[in-house]
Short mmCIF file of C-alpha atoms in Angstrom, two decimals:
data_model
loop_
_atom_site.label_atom_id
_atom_site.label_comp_id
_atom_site.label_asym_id
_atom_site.label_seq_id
_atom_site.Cartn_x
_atom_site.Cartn_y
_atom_site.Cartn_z
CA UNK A 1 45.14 -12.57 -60.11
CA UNK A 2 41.79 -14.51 -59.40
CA UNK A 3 39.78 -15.78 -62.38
CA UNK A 4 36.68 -13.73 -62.83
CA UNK A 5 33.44 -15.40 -62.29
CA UNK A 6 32.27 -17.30 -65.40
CA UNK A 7 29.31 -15.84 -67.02
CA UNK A 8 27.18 -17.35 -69.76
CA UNK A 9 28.01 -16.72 -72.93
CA UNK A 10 26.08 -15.56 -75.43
CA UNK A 11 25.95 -19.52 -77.70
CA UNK A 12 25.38 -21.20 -73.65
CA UNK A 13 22.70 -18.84 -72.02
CA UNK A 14 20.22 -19.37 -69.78
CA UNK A 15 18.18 -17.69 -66.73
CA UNK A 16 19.63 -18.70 -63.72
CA UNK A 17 17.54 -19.82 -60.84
CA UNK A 18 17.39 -20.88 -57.55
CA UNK A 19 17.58 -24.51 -58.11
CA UNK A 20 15.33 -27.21 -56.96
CA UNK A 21 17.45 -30.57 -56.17
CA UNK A 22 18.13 -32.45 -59.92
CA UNK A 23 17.53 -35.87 -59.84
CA UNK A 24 20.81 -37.70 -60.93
CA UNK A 25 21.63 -40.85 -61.97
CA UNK A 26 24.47 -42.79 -60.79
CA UNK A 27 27.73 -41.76 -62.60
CA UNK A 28 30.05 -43.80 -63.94
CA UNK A 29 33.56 -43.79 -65.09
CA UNK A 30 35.16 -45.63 -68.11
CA UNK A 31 38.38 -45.44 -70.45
CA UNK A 32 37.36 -45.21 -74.19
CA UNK A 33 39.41 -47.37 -76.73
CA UNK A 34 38.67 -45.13 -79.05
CA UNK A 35 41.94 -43.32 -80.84
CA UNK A 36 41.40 -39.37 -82.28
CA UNK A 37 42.32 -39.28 -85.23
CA UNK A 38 45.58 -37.37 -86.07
CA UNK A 39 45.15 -36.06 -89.27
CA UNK A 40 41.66 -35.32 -91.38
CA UNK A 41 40.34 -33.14 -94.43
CA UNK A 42 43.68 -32.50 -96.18
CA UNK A 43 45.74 -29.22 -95.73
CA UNK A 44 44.62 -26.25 -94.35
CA UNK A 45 45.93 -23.99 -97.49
CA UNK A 46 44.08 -26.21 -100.22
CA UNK A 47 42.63 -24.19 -102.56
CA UNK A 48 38.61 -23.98 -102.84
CA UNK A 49 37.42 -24.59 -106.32
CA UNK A 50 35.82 -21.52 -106.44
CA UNK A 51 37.54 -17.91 -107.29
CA UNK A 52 38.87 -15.64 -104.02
CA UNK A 53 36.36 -13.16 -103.16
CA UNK A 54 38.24 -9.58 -103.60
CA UNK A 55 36.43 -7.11 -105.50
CA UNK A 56 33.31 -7.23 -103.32
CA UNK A 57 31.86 -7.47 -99.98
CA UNK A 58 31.40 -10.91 -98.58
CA UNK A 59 27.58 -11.43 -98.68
CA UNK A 60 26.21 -13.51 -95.73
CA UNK A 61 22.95 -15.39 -95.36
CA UNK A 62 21.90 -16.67 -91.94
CA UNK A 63 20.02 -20.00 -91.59
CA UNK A 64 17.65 -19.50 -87.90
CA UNK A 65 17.04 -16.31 -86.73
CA UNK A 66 18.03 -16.94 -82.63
CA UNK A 67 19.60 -14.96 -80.06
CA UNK A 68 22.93 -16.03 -82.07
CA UNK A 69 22.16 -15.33 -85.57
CA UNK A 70 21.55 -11.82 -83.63
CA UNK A 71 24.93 -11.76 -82.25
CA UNK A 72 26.44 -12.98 -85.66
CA UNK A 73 24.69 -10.40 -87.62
CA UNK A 74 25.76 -7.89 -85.61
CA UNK A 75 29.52 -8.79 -85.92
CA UNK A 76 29.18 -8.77 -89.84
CA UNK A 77 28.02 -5.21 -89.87
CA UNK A 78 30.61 -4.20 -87.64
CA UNK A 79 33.41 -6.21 -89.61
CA UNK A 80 34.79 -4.34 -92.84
CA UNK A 81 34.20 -5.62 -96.43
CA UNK A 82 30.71 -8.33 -95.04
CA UNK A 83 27.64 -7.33 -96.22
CA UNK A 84 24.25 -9.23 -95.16
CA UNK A 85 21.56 -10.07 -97.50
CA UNK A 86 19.16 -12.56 -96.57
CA UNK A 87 18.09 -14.25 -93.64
CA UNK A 88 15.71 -17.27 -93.17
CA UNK A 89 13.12 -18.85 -90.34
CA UNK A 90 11.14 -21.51 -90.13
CA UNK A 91 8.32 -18.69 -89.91
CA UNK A 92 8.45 -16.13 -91.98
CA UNK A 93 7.42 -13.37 -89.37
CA UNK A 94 10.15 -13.95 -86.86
CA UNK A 95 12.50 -13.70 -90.28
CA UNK A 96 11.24 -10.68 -91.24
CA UNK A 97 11.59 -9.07 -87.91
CA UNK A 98 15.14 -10.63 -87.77
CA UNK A 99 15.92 -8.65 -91.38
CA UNK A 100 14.08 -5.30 -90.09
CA UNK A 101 16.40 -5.55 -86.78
CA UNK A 102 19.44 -5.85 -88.71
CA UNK A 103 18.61 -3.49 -91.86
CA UNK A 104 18.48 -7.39 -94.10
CA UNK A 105 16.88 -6.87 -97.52
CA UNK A 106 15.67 -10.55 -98.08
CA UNK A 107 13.95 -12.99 -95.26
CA UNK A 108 12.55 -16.16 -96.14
CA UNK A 109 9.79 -18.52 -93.92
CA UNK A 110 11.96 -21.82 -95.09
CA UNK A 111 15.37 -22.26 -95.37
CA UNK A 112 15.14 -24.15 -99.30
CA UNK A 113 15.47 -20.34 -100.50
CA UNK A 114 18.49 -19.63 -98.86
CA UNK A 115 20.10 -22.17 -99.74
CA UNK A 116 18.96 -21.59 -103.45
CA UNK A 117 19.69 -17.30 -103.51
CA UNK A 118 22.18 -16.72 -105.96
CA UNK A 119 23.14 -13.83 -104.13
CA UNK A 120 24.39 -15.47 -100.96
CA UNK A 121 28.33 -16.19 -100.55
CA UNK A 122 28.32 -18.21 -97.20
CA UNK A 123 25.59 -19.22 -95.20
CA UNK A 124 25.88 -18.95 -91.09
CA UNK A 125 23.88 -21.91 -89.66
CA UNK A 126 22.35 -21.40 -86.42
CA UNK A 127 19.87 -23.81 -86.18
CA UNK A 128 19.61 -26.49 -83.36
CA UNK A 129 22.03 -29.04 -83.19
CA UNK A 130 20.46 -32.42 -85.26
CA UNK A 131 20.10 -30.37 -87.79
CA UNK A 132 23.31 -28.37 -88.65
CA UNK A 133 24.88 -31.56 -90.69
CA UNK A 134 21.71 -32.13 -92.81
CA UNK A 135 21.50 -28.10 -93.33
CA UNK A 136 25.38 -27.29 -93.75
CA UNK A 137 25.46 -30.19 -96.29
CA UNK A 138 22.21 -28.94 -98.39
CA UNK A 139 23.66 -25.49 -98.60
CA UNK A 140 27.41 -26.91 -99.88
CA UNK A 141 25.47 -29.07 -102.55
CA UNK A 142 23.67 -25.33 -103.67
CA UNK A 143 27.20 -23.76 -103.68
CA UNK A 144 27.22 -22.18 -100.76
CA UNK A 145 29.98 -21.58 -98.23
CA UNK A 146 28.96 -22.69 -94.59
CA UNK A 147 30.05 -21.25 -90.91
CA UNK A 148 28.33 -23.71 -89.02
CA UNK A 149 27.43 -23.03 -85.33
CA UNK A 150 29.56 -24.98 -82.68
CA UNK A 151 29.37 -28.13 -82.04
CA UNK A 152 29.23 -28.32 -85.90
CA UNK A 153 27.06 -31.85 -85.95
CA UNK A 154 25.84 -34.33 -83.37
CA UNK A 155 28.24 -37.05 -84.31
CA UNK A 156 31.79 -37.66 -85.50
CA UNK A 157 30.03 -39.33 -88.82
CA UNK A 158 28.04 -36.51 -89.54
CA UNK A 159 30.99 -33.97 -88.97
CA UNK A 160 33.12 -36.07 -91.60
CA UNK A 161 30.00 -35.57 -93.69
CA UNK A 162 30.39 -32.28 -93.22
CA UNK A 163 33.55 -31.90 -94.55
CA UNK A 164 33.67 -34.52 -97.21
CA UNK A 165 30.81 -32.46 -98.44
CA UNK A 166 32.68 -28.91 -98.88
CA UNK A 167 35.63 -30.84 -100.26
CA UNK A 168 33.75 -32.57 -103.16
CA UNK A 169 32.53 -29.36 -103.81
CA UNK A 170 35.14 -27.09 -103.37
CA UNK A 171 33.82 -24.90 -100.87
CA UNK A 172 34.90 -23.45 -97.32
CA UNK A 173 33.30 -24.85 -94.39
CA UNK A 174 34.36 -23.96 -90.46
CA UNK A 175 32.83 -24.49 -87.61
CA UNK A 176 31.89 -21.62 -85.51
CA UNK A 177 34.61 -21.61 -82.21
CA UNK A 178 35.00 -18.43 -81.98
CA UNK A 179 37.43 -19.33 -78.74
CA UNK A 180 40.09 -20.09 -81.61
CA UNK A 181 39.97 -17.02 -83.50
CA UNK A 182 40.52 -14.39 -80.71
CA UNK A 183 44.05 -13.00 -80.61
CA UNK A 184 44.51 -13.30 -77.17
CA UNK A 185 44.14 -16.97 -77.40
CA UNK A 186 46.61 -17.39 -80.39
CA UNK A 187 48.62 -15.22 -78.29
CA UNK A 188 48.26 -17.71 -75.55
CA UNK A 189 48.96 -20.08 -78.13
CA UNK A 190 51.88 -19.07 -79.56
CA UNK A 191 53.57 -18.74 -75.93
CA UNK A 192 53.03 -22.35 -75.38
CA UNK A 193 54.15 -23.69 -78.41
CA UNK A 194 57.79 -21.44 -78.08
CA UNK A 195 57.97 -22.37 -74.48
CA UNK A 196 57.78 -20.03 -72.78
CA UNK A 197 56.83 -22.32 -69.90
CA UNK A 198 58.47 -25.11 -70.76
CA UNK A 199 57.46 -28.25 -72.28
CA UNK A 200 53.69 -28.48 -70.94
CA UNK A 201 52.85 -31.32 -68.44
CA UNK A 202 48.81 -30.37 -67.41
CA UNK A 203 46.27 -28.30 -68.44
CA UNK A 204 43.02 -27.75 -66.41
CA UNK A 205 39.61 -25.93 -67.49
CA UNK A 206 36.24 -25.56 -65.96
CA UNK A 207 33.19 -24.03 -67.80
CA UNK A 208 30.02 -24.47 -64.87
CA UNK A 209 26.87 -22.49 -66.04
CA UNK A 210 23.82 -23.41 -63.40
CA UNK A 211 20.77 -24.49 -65.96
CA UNK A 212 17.22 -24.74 -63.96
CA UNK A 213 16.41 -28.44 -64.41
CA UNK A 214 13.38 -27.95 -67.02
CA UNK A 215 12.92 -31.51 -69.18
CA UNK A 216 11.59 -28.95 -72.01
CA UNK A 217 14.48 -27.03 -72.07
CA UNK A 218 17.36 -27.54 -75.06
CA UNK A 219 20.35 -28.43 -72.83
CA UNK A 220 18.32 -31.28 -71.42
CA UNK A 221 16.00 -32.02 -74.37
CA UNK A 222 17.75 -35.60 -75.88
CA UNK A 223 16.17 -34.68 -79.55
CA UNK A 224 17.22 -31.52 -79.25
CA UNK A 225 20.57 -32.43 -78.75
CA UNK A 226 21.42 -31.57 -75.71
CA UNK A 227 23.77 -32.25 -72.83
CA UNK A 228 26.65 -30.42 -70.94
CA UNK A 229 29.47 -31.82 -73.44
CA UNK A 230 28.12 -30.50 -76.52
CA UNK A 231 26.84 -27.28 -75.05
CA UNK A 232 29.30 -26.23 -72.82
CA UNK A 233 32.36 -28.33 -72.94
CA UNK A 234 32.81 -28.07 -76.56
CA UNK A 235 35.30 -25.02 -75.53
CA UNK A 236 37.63 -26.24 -72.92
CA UNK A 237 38.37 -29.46 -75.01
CA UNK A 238 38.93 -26.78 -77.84
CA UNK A 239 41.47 -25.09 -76.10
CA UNK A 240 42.81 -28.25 -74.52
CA UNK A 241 43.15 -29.65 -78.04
CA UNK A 242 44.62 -26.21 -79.38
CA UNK A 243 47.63 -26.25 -76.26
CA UNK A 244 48.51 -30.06 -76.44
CA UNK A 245 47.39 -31.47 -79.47
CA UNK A 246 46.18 -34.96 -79.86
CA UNK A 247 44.91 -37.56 -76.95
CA UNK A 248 45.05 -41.38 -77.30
CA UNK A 249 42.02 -41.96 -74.60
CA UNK A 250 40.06 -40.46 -72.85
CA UNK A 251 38.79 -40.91 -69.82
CA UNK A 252 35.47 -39.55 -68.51
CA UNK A 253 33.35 -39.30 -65.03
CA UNK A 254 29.39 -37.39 -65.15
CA UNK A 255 26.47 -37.74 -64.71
CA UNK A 256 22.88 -37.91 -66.57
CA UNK A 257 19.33 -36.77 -65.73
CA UNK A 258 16.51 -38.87 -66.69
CA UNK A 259 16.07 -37.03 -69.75
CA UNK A 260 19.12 -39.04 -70.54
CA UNK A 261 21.60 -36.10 -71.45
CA UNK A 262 24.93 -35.57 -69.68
CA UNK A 263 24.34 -32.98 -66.98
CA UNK A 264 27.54 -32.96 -65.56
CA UNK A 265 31.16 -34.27 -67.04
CA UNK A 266 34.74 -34.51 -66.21
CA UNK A 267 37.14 -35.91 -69.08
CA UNK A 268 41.35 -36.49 -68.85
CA UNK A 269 43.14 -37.78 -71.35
CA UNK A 270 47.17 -37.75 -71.80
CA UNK A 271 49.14 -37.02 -74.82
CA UNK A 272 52.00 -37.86 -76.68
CA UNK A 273 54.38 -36.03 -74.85
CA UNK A 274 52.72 -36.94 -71.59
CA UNK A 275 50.80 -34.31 -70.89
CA UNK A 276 47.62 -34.39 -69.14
CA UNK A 277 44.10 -32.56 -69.98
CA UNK A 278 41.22 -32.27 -67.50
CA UNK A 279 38.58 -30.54 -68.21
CA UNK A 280 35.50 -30.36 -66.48
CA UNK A 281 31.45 -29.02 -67.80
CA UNK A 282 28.92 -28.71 -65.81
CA UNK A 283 25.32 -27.66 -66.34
CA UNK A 284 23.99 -27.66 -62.82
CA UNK A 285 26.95 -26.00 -60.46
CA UNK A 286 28.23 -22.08 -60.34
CA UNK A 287 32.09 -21.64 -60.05
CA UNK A 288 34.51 -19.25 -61.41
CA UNK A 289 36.00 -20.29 -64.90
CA UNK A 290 40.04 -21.07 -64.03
CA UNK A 291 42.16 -21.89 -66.76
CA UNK A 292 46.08 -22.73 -65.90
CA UNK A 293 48.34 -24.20 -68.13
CA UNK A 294 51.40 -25.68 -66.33
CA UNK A 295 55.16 -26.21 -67.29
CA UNK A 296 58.43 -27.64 -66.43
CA UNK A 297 59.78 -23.69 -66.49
CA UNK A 298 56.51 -22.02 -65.81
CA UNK A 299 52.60 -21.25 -65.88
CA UNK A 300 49.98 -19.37 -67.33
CA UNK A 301 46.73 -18.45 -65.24
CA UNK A 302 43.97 -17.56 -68.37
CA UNK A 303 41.13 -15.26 -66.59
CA UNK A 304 37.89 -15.09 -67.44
CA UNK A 305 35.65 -17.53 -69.19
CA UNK A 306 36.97 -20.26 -71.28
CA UNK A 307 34.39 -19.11 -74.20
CA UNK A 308 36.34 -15.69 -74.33
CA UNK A 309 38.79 -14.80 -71.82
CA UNK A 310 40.12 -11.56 -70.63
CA UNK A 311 43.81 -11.53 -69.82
CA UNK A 312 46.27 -14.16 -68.82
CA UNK A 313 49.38 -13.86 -66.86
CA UNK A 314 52.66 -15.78 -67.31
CA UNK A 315 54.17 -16.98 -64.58
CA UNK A 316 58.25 -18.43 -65.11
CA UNK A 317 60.13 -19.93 -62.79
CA UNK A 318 59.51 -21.80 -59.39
CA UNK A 319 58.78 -18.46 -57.59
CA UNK A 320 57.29 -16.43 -59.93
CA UNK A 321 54.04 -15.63 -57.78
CA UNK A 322 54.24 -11.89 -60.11
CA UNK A 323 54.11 -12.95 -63.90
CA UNK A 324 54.03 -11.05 -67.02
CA UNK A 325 49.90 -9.64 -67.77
CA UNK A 326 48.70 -9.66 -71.11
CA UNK A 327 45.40 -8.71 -71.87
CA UNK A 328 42.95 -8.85 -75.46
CA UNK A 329 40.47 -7.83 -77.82
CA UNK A 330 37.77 -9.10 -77.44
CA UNK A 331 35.35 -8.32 -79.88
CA UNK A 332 34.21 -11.96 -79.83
CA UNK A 333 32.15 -12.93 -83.03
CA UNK A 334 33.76 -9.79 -85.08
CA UNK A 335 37.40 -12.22 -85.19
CA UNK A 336 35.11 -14.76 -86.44
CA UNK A 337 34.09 -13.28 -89.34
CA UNK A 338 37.15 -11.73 -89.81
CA UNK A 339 38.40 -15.07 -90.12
CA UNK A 340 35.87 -16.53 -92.47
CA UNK A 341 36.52 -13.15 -94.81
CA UNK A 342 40.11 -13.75 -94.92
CA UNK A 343 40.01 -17.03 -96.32
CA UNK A 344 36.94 -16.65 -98.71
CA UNK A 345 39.37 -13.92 -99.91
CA UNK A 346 42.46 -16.31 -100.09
CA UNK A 347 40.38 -18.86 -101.67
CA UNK A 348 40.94 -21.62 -98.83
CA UNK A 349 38.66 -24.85 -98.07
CA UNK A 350 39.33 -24.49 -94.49
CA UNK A 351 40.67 -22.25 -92.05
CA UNK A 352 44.14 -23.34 -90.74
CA UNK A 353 42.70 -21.37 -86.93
CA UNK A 354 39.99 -24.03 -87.04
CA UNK A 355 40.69 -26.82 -89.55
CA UNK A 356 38.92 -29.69 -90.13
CA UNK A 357 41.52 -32.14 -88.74
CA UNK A 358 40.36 -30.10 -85.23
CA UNK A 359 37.35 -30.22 -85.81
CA UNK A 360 37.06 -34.12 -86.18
CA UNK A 361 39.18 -34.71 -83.40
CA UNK A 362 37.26 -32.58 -81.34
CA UNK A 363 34.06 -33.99 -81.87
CA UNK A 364 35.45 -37.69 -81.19
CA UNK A 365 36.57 -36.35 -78.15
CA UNK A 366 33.15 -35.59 -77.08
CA UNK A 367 32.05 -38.55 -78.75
CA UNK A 368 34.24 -40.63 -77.01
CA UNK A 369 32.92 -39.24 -73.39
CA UNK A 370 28.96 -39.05 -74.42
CA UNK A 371 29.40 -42.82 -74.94
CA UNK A 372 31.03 -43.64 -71.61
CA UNK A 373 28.30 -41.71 -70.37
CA UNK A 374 25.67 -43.98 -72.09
CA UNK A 375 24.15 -40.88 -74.39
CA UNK A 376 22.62 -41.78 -77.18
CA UNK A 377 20.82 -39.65 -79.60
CA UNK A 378 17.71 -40.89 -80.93
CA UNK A 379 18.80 -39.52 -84.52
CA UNK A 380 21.92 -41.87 -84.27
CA UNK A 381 21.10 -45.02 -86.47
CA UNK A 382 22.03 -47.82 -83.89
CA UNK A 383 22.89 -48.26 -80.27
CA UNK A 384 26.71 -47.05 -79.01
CA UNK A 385 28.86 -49.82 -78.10
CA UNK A 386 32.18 -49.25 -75.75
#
């Protein structure tokens, strides 16, 4: 079966245009030295410090009120046993159109409030990327739970922040890859890790969505935290990292625009075993979104886009052009939540589908490549060195 065509998702959108000719700079390809860590955060059933949450519904404040707070909210009100209560904007009349939308009692024009109301559970944090670290840290120190949109901080120090944060205090934290909680994928997982194709030898991902070339615009605005890695291939080097684990190096080939965010990336790294990843994330191109996961016994062919895909088909054996079809739910955000209710209710720090360890290790990933690529943040304290 042929992939469909990628679409954008709902957390990478954008109008698409007729494009004028970007002006690139020249790309350039390095090795980083840099090893992912193998292990971070402590395990995933550690106990928060606070009690389970079973005797009530989960009550959910939303930090920014943007196209994906919208999404979000609508996934708590169609998930059993979540409940939202407040939400918050940096002005108070897009947060109180936000709260009339979604039938929300409470909106605030700050986010200090939020963090503050002793009536929120766990805060969803939606904000752009430089600040989700300083936010998802002020709401742990108030006692709040955090989901904290993907990726969950601009750097690998401020992720480990993160983290060291909710586990001082005792509280949950995830970020929000919503790739990781939808059955079909732990499906997909699952098959992999039993062997169904073998032991694994390459995996390959593309996620292309063509971006105008606008300086103003958030994928290219440098402040803003921008950039094709963060945006976009956050979610292949999720799943990469979910089907074969850990990489040593990785090794990266892209390109900027003079805004001086990636536009355009291709990373491969090997693992343990000997595996290789490639994944490639592109702003500026169309293309369909292929997944294929190869094996010494076998395939799989994952259709649809990497963010959320549709079906995949197992193929075994050296001939096998007709493989076995399995298709998903997918109710996108709804697993999400799901996911976050299910461990407030078990009482966990972390979420063993998207656990801090994986979290770390995907963000040096990223890391790892944005430096090859000569990105630097102008929130970062000093220069990157290779």
């Amino acid at each position: 079966m042929r992939a469909c065509p990628t679409r954008p998702s709902s957390r990478a959108r954008a109008r698409v245009h007729q494009r004028k000719p970007t002006p690139w700079t020249r790309p350039r390809t390095k090795i980083s030295a840099r090893s992912i860590p193998a292990h971070y955060g402590g395990a995933v059933t550690e106990k928060s410090a606070y009690p389970p949450i079973t005797d009530r519904p989960i009550r959910w404040g939303l930090l920014a009120a943007g196209k994906i707070a919208h999404a979000l909210a609508q996934a708590v009100r169609e998930t059993e046993g979540g409940q939202l209560v407040a939400v918050a904007a940096r002005d108070a009349v897009r947060a109180a159109e936000f709260a009339r939308a979604h039938d929300i009692p409470l909106s605030y024009g700050g986010y200090e409030e939020l963090c503050t109301d002793p009536d929120v559970d766990v805060v969803y944090i939606s904000s752009t990327n430089p600040h989700h670290a300083d936010q998802a840290v002020r709401c742990l120190e108030s006692g709040k739970h955090v989901l904290v949109e993907k990726p969950i901080a601009l750097t690998v120090a401020d992720a480990e922040r993160i983290v060291e944060t909710a586990r001082t205090r005792g509280l949950f934290a995830m970020e929000a890859m919503w790739t990781r909680c939808q059955p079909l994928v732990l499906d997909l997982a699952d098959r992999v890790r039993e062997g169904q194709i073998g032991r694994v030898r390459s995996f390959h991902a593309a996620f292309t969505v063509p971006f105008e070339y606008d300086a103003a615009h958030r994928i290219f605005d440098l402040e803003n935290g921008g950039g094709a890695l963060l945006d976009l291939g956050v979610y292949p080097v999720a799943l990469a990292h979910l089907l074969l684990g850990h990489p040593t190096d990785v090794q990266v080939l892209g390109a900027t625009v003079p805004t001086g965010v990636d536009a355009q990336a291709a990373l491969q790294w090997m693992n343990a075993d000997g595996a290789v990843a490639q994944v490639i994330c592109d702003s500026q191109s169309h293309g369909s979104s292929r997944t294929v996961v190869r094996g010494t016994e076998g395939w799989i062919e994952v259709h649809g886009p990497v963010t959320q895909p549709e079906s995949f088909t197992v193929h075994r054996g050296p001939d096998a052009e007709e493989g076995e079809h399995v298709t998903g739910d997918r109710r996108g955000f709804v697993h999400e939540v799901e996911e976050v209710h299910r461990c407030l209710r078990e009482g966990l720090l972390q979420s063993p589908l998207v656990p801090h360890a994986d979290t770390v290790a995907i963000m040096t990933i990223l890391e790892s490549a944005r430096r090859e690529l000569g990105v630097r943040y102008p929130q970062e304290p000093e220069p990157l060195h290779t």
